[in-house]
mmCIF file of C-alpha atoms in Angstrom:
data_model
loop_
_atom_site.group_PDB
_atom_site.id
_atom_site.type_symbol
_atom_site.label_atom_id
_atom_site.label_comp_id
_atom_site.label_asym_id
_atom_site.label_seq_id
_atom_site.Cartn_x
_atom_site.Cartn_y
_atom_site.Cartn_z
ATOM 1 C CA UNK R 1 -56.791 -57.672 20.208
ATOM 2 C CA UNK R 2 -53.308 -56.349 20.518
ATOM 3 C CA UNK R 3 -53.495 -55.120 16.445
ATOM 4 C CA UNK R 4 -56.968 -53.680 16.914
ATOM 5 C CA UNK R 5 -55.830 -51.315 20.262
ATOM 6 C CA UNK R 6 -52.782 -50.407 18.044
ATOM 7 C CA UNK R 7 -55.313 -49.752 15.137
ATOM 8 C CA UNK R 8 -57.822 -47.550 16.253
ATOM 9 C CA UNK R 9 -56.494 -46.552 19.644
ATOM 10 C CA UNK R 10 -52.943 -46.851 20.987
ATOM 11 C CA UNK R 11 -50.803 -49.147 21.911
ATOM 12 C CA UNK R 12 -50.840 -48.506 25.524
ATOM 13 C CA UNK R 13 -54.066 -49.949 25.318
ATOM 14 C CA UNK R 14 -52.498 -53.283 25.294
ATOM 15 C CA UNK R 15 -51.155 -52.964 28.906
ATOM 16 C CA UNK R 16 -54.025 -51.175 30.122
ATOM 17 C CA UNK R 17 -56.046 -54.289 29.454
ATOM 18 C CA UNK R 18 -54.237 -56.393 31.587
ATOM 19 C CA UNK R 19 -55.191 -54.346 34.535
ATOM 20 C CA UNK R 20 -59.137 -55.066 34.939
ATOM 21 C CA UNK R 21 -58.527 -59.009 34.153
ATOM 22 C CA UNK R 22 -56.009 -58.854 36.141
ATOM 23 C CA UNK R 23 -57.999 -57.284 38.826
ATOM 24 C CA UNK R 24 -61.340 -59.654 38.613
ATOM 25 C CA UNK R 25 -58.353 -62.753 38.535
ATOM 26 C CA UNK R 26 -57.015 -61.486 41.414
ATOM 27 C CA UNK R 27 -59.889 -60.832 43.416
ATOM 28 C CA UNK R 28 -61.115 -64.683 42.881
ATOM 29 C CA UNK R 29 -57.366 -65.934 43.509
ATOM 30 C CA UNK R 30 -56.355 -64.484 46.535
ATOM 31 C CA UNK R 31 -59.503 -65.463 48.980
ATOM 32 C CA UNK R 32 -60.407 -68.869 47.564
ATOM 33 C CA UNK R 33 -56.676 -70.385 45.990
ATOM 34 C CA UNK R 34 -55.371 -72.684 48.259
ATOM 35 C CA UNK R 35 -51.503 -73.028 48.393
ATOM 36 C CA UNK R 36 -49.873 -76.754 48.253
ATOM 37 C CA UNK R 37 -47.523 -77.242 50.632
ATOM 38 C CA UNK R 38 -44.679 -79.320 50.563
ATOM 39 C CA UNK R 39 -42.652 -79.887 53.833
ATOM 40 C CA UNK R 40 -43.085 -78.175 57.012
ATOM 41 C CA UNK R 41 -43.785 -74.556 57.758
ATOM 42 C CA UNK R 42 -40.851 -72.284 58.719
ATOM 43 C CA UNK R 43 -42.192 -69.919 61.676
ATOM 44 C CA UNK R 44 -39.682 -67.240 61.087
ATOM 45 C CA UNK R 45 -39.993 -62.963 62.108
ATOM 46 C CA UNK R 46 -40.315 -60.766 58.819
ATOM 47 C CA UNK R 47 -35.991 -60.321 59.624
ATOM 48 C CA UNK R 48 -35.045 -63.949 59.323
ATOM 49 C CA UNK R 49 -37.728 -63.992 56.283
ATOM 50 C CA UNK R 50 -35.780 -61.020 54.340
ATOM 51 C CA UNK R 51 -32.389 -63.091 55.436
ATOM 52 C CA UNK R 52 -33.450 -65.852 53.762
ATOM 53 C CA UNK R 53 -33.676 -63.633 50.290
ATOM 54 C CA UNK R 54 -30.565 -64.401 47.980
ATOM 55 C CA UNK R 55 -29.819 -60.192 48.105
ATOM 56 C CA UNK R 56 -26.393 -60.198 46.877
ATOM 57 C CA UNK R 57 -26.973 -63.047 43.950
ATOM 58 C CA UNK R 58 -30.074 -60.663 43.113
ATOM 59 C CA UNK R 59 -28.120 -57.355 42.937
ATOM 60 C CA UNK R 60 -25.053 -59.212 40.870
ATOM 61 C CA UNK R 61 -27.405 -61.014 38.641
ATOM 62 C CA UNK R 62 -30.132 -57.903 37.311
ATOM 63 C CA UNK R 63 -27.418 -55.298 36.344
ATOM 64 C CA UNK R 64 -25.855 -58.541 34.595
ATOM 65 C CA UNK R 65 -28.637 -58.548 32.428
ATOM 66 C CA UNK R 66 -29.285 -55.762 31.670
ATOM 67 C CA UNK R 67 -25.788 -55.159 29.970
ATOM 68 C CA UNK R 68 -25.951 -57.928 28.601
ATOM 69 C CA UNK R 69 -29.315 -56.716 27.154
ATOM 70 C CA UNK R 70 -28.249 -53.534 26.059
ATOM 71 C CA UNK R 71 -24.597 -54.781 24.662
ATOM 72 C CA UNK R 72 -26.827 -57.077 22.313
ATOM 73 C CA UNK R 73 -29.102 -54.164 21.487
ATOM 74 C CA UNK R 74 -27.075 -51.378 20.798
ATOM 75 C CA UNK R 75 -23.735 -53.646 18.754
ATOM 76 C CA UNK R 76 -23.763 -53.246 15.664
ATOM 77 C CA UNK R 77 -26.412 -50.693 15.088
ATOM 78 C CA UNK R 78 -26.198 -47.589 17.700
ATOM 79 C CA UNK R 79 -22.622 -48.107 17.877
ATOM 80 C CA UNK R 80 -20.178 -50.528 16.139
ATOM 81 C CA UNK R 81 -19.368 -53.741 18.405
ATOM 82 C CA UNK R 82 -15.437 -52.563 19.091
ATOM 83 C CA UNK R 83 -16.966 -49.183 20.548
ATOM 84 C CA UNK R 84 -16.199 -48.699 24.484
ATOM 85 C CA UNK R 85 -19.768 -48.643 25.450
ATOM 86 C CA UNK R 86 -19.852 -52.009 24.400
ATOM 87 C CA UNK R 87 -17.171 -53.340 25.140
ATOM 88 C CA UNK R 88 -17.774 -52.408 28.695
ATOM 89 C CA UNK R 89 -21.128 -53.306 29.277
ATOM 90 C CA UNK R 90 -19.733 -56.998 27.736
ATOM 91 C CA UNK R 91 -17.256 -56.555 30.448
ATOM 92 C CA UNK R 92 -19.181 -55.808 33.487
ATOM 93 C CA UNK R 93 -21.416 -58.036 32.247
ATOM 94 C CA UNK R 94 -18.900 -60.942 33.018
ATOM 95 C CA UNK R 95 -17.839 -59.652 35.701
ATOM 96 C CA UNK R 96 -20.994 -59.586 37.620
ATOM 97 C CA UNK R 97 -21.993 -63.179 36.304
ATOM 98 C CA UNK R 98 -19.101 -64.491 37.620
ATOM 99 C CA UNK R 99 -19.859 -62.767 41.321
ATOM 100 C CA UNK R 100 -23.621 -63.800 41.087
ATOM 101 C CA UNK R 101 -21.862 -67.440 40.125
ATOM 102 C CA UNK R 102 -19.364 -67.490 43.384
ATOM 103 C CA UNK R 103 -22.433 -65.999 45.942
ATOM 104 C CA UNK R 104 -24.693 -69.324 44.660
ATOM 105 C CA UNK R 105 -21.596 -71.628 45.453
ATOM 106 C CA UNK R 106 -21.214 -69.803 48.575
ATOM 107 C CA UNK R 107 -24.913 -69.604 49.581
ATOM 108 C CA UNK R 108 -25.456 -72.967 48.717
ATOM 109 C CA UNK R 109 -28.752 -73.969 50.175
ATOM 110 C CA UNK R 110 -29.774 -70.238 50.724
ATOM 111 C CA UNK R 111 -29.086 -69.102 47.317
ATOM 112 C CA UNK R 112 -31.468 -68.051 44.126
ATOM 113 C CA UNK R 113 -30.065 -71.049 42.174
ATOM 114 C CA UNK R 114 -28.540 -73.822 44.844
ATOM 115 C CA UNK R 115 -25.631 -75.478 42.732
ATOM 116 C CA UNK R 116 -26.951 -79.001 43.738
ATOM 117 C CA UNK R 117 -30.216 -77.868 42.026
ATOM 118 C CA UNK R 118 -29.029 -76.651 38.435
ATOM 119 C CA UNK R 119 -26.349 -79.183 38.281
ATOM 120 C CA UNK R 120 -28.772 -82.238 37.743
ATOM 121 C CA UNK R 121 -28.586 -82.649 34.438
ATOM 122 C CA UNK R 122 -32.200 -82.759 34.025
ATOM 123 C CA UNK R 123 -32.133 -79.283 35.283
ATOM 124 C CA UNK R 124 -29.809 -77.573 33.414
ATOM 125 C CA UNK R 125 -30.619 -79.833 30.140
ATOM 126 C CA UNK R 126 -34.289 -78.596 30.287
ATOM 127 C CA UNK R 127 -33.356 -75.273 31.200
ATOM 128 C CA UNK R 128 -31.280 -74.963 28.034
ATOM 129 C CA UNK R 129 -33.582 -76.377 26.506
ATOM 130 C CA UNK R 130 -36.285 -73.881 27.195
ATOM 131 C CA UNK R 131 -34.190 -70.830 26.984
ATOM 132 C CA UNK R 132 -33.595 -71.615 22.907
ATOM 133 C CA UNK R 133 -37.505 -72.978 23.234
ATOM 134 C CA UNK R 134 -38.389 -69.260 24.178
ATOM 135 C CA UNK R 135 -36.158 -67.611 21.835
ATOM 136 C CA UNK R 136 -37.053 -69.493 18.652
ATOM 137 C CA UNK R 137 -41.013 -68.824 19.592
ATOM 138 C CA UNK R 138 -40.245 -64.904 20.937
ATOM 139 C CA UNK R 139 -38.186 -64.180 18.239
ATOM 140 C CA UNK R 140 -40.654 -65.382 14.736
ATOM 141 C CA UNK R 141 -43.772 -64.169 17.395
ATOM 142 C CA UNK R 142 -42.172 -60.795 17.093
ATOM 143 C CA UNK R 143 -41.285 -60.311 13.881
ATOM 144 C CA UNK R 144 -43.282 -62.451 11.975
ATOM 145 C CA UNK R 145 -46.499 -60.105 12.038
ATOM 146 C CA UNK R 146 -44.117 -57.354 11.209
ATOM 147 C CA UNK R 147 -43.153 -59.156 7.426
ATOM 148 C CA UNK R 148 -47.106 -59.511 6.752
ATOM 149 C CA UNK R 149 -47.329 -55.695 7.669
ATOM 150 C CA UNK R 150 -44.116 -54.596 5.934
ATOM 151 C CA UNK R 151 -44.494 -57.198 2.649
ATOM 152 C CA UNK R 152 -48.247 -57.716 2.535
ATOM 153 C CA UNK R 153 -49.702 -54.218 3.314
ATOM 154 C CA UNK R 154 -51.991 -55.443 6.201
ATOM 155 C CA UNK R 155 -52.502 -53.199 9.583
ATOM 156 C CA UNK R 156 -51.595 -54.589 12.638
ATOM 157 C CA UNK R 157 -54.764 -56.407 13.504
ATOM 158 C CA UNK R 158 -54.862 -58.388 10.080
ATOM 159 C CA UNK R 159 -51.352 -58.942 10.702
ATOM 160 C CA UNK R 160 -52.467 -60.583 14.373
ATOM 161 C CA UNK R 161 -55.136 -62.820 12.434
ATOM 162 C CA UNK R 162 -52.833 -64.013 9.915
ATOM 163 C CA UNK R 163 -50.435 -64.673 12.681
ATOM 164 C CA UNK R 164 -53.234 -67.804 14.237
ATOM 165 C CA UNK R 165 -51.876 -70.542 12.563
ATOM 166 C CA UNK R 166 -48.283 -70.577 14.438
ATOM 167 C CA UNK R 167 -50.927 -70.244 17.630
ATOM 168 C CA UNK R 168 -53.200 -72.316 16.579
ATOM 169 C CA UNK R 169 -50.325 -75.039 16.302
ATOM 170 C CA UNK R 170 -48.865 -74.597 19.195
ATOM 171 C CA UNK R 171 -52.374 -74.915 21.289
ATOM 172 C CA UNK R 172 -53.262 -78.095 19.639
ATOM 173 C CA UNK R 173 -50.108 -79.611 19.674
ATOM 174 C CA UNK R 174 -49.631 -78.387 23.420
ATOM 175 C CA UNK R 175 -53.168 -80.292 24.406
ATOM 176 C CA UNK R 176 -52.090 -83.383 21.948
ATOM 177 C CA UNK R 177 -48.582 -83.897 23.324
ATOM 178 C CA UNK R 178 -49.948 -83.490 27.129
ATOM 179 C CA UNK R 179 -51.852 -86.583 26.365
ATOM 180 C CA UNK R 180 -49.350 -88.702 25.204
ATOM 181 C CA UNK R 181 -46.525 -88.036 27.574
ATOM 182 C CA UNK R 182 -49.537 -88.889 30.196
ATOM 183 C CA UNK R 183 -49.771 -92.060 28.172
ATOM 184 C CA UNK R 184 -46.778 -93.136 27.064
ATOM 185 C CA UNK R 185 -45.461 -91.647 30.377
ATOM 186 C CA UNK R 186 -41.821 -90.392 28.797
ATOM 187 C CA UNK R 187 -41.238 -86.690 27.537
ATOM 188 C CA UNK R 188 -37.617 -86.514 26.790
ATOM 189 C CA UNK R 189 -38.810 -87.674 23.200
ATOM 190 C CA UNK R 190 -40.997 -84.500 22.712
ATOM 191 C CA UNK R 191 -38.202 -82.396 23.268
ATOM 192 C CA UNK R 192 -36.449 -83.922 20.507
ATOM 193 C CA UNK R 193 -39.066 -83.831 18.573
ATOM 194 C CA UNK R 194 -39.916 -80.080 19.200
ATOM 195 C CA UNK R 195 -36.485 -78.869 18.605
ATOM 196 C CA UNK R 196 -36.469 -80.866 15.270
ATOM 197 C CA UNK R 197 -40.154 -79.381 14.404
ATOM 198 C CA UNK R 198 -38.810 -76.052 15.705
ATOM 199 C CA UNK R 199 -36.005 -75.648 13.245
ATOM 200 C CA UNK R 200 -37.689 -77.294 10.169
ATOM 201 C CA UNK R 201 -40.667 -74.937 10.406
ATOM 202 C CA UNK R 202 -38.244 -71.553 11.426
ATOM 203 C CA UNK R 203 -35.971 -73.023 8.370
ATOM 204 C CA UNK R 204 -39.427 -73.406 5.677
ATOM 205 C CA UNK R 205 -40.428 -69.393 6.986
ATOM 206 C CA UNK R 206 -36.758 -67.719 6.297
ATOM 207 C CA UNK R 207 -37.823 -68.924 2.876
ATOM 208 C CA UNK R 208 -40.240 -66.320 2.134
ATOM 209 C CA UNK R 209 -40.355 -63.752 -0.373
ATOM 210 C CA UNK R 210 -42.444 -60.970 -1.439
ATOM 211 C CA UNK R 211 -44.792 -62.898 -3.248
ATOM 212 C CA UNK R 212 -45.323 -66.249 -0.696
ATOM 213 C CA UNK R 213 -48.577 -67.169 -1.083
ATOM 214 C CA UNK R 214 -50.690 -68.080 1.709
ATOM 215 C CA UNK R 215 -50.940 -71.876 1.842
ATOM 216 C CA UNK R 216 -47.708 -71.439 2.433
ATOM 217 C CA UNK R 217 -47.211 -68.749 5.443
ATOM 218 C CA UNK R 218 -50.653 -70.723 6.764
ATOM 219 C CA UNK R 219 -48.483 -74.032 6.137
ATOM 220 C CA UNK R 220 -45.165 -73.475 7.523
ATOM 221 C CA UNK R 221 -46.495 -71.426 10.476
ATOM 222 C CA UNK R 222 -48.370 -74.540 11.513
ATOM 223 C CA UNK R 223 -45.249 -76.703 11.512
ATOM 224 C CA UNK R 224 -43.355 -73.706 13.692
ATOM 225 C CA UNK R 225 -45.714 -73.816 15.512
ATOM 226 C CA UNK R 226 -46.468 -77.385 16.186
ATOM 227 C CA UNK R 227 -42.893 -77.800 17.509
ATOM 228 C CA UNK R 228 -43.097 -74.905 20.037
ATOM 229 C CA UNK R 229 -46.474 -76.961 21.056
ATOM 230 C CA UNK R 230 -44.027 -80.248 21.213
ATOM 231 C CA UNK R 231 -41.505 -79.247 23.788
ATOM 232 C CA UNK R 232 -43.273 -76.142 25.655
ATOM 233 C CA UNK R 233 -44.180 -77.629 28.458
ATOM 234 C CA UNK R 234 -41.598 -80.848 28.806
ATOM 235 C CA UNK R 235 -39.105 -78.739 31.120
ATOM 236 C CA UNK R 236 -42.026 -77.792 33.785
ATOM 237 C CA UNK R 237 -42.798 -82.184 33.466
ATOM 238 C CA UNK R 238 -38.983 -82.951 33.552
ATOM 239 C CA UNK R 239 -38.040 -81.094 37.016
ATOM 240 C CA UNK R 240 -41.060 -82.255 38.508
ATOM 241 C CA UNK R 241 -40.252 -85.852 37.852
ATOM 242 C CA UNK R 242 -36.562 -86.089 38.498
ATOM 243 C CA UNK R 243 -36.347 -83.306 41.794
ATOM 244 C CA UNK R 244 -37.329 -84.229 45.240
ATOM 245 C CA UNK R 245 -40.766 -82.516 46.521
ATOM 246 C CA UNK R 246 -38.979 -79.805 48.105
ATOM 247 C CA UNK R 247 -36.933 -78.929 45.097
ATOM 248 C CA UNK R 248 -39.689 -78.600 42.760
ATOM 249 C CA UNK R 249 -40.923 -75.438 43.141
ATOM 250 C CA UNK R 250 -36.753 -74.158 42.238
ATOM 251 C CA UNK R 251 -37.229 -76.181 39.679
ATOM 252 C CA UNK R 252 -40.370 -74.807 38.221
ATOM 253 C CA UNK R 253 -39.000 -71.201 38.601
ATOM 254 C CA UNK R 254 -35.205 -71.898 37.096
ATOM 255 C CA UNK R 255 -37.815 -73.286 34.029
ATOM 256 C CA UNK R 256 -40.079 -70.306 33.635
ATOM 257 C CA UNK R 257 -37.058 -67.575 33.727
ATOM 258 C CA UNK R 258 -35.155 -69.565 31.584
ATOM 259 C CA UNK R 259 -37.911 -69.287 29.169
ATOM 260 C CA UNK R 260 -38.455 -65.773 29.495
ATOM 261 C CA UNK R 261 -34.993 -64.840 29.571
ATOM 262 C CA UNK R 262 -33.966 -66.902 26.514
ATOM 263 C CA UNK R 263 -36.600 -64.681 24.533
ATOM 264 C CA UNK R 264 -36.173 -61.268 25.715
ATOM 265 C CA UNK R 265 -32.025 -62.049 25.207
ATOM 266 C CA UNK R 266 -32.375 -62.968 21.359
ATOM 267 C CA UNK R 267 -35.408 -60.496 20.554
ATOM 268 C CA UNK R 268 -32.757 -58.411 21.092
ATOM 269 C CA UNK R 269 -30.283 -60.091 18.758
ATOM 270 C CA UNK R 270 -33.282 -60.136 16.559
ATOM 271 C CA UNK R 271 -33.333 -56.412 16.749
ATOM 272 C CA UNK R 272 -29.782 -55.987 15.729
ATOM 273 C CA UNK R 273 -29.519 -58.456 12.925
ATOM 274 C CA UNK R 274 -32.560 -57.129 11.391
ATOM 275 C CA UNK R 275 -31.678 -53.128 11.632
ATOM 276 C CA UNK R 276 -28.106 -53.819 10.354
ATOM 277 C CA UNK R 277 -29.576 -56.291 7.952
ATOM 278 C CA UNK R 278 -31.833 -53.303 6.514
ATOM 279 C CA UNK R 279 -29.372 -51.118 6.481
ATOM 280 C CA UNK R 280 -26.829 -52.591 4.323
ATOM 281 C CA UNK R 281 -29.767 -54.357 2.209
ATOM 282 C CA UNK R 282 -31.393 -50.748 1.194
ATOM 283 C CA UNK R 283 -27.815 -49.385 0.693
ATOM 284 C CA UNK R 284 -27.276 -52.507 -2.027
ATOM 285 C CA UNK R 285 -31.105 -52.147 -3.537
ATOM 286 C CA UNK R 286 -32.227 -48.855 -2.941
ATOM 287 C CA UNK R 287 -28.660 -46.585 -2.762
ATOM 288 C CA UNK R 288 -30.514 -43.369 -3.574
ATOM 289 C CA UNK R 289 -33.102 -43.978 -0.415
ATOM 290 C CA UNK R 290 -32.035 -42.649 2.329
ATOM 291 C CA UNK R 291 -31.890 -45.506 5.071
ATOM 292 C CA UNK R 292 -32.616 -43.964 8.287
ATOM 293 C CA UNK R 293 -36.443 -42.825 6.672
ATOM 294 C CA UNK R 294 -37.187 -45.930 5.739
ATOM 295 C CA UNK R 295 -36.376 -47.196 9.665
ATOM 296 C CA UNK R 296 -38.657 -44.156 10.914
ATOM 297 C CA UNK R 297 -41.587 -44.771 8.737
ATOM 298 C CA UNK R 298 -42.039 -47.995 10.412
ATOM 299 C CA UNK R 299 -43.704 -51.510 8.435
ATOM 300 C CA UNK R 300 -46.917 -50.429 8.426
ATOM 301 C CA UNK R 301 -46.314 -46.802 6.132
ATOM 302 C CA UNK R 302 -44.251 -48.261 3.604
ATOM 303 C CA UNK R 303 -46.330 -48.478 1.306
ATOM 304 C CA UNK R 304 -48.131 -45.147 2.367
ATOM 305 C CA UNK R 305 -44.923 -43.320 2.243
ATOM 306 C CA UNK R 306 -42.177 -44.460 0.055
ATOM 307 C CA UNK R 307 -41.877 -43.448 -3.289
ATOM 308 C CA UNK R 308 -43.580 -44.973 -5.824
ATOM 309 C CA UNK R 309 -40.116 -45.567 -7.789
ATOM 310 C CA UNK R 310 -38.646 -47.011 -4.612
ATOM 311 C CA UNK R 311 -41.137 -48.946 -3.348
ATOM 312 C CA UNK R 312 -40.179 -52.463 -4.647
ATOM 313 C CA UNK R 313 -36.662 -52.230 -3.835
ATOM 314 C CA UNK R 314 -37.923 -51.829 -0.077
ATOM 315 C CA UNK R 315 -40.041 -54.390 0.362
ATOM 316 C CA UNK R 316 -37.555 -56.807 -1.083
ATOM 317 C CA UNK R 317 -34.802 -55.174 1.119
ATOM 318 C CA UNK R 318 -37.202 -55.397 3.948
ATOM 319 C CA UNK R 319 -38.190 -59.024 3.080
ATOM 320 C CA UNK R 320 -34.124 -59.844 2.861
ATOM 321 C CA UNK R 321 -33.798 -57.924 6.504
ATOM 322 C CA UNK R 322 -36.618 -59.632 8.470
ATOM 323 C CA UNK R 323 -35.923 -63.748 6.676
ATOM 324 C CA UNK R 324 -32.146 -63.083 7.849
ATOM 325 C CA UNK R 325 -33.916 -62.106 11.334
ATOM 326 C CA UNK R 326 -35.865 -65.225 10.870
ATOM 327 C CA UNK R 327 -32.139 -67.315 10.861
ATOM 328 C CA UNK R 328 -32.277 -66.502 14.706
ATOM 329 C CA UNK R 329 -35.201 -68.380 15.120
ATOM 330 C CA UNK R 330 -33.613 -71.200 13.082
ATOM 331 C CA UNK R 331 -30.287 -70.992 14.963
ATOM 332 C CA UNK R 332 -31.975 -71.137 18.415
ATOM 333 C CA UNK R 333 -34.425 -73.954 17.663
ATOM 334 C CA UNK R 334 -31.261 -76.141 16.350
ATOM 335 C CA UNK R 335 -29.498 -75.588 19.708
ATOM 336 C CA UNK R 336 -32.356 -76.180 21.944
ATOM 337 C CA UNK R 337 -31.649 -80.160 20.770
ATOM 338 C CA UNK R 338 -28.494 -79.717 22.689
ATOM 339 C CA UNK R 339 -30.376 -79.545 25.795
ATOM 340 C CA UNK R 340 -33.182 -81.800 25.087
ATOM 341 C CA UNK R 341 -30.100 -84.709 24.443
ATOM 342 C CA UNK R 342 -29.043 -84.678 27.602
ATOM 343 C CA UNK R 343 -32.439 -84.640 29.991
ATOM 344 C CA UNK R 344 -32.548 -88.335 30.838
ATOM 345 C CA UNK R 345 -35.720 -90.818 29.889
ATOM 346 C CA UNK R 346 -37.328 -90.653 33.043
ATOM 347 C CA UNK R 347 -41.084 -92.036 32.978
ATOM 348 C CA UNK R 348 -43.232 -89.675 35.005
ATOM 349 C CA UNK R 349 -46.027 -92.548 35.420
ATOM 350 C CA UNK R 350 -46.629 -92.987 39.483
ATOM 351 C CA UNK R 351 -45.413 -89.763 39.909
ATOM 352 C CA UNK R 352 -47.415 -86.930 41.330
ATOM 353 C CA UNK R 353 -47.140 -83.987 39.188
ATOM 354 C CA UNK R 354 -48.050 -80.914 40.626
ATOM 355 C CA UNK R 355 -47.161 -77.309 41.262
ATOM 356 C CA UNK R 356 -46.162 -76.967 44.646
ATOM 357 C CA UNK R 357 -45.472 -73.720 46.717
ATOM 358 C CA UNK R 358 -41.959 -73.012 48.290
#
């Protein structure tokens, strides 16, 4: 759907969207949803409520990441990595990790991330875990559709279709691997085997060249796939069996943001390998082409726009660009293992796994 608003109307389409489903959601959610409770209710004043807010790990930890966002972004390609801009938003980017890391010791019990909390290994192990989960998935989800636009001609809704069997894997997988951890009752092994799937798949797709053939992008997409479907919902089943009731729902949420934030952090490492990867590759094929055009005429003109003469060169300096991109993906889904090694085989059989409210 996102391709076809991009096609014939605009991208912005693809946020308005969100806003009447999110609206008719909403409007079911909020009157009939009833909240799990775990513990007893705190009868606190709207002052002791805001108190209870981690306010000065919050203000340390966003402007962390954000520099460290932007550092990732802009090295290499706005400016080169030894240029001050960088080299202080790497800077203040410690800096302010290292505050937001002495105000959770200090909070303790009152703080975003309570150190007792992240320092069970099962914790922190699935937390890694996820974070290089998110990144190898964010990353190929991002710039996968952009190599069928840029190397296969297609617009951006064909490039969405042809994009179903990496989804397609990870749904069935997800539904297949939900069954047997209920089953067999462990799920430290499908972390294993996700990273492994993960980095095989990633690994068979930084293969491609111009003229891959579809049973193999349909092939190795599955595979990528499958191992995102493996492990992407083991960390949510991991805190929930090894944390007490009340430290689930921390759990859950150090899970979902380490998710998120291990994609948005290497999408932007994406972004800078594959715009200095261009760069140098068109220099090397193409020297007469004038790099910066090819960057503003975008995957989906190339063919529209680029000289007949130079055409070719592009697309394989474009299909160099975007598999070396695709070695992020690889890296990350290799180092997710890491994590998945240390989460202990806990069987979640007799144990009530559920979402629970704070």
């Amino acid at each position: 759907m996102g391709g076809a608003f991009t096609d014939h109307l605009t991208w912005r389409w693809c946020f308005y969207i969100n806003l009447p489903f999110g609206a008719v959601t909403a409007a079911f959610i909020v009157p009939f949803f009833q909240v799990p409770r775990r513990g007893k209710k705190l009868d606190l004043t709207w002052k002791q409520q805001i108190k209870k807010f981690d306010l000065e790990g919050t203000i340390l930890f966003l402007p962390a990441i954000v520099c460290l966002l932007l550092a990732l972004q802009w090295g290499g390609s706005k400016y080169e990595w030894n240029n001050g801009r960088i080299i202080a938003l790497l800077v203040l980017f410690g800096v302010l990790i290292i505050g937001f890391i002495v105000v959770q010791k200090w909070k303790q019990e009152e703080a975003t991330v309570p150190p007792r909390v992240f320092l069970n290994r099962n914790v922190w192990g699935s937390a890694w875990f996820g974070s290089f989960l998110g990144a190898a998935f964010f990353v190929m989800v991002y710039y996968l559709p952009i190599w069928f636009q840029a190397i296969k001609g297609v617009s951006a809704t064909k490039s969405g279709i042809m994009n179903l069997p990496a989804i397609l894997g990870l749904v069935i997988i997800s539904m297949v691997a939900g069954g047997l951890v209920t089953f067999i009752g462990y799920y430290t092994p499908f972390m294993l085997t996700s990273s492994t799937f993960m980095a095989i798949g990633a690994g068979l797709l930084s293969t491609f060249e111009t003229d891959t053939n579809s049973p193999k992008w349909i092939g190795y997409q599955f595979i990528f796939g499958a191992g995102v479907g493996f492990g992407m919902q083991q960390p949510l089943v991991a805190v929930q069996t090894a944390l007490p009731g009340k430290d689930v729902p921390i759990g859950t949420a150090i899970m979902m943001f380490a998710q998120t934030l291990g994609g948005a952090l290497f999408i932007s490492v994406g972004q800078n390998v594959f715009t200095n990867q261009l760069i140098k590759n068109l220099k090397s094929v193409v020297p007469d082409l004038d790099a910066g055009f090819v960057l503003t005429v975008g995957a989906t003109e190339l063919k529209n726009r680029i000289p007949t003469q130079f055409l070719q060169g592009v697309l394989v300096a474009y299909n160099q660009a975007l598999t070396e991109t695709f070695y992020v993906s690889v890296a990350a889904a290799s180092i997710s293992i890491v994590g998945a090694a240390f989460v202990q085989w806990k069987s979640m059989k007799g144990k009530n796994i559920q979402m629970a409210a704070a």
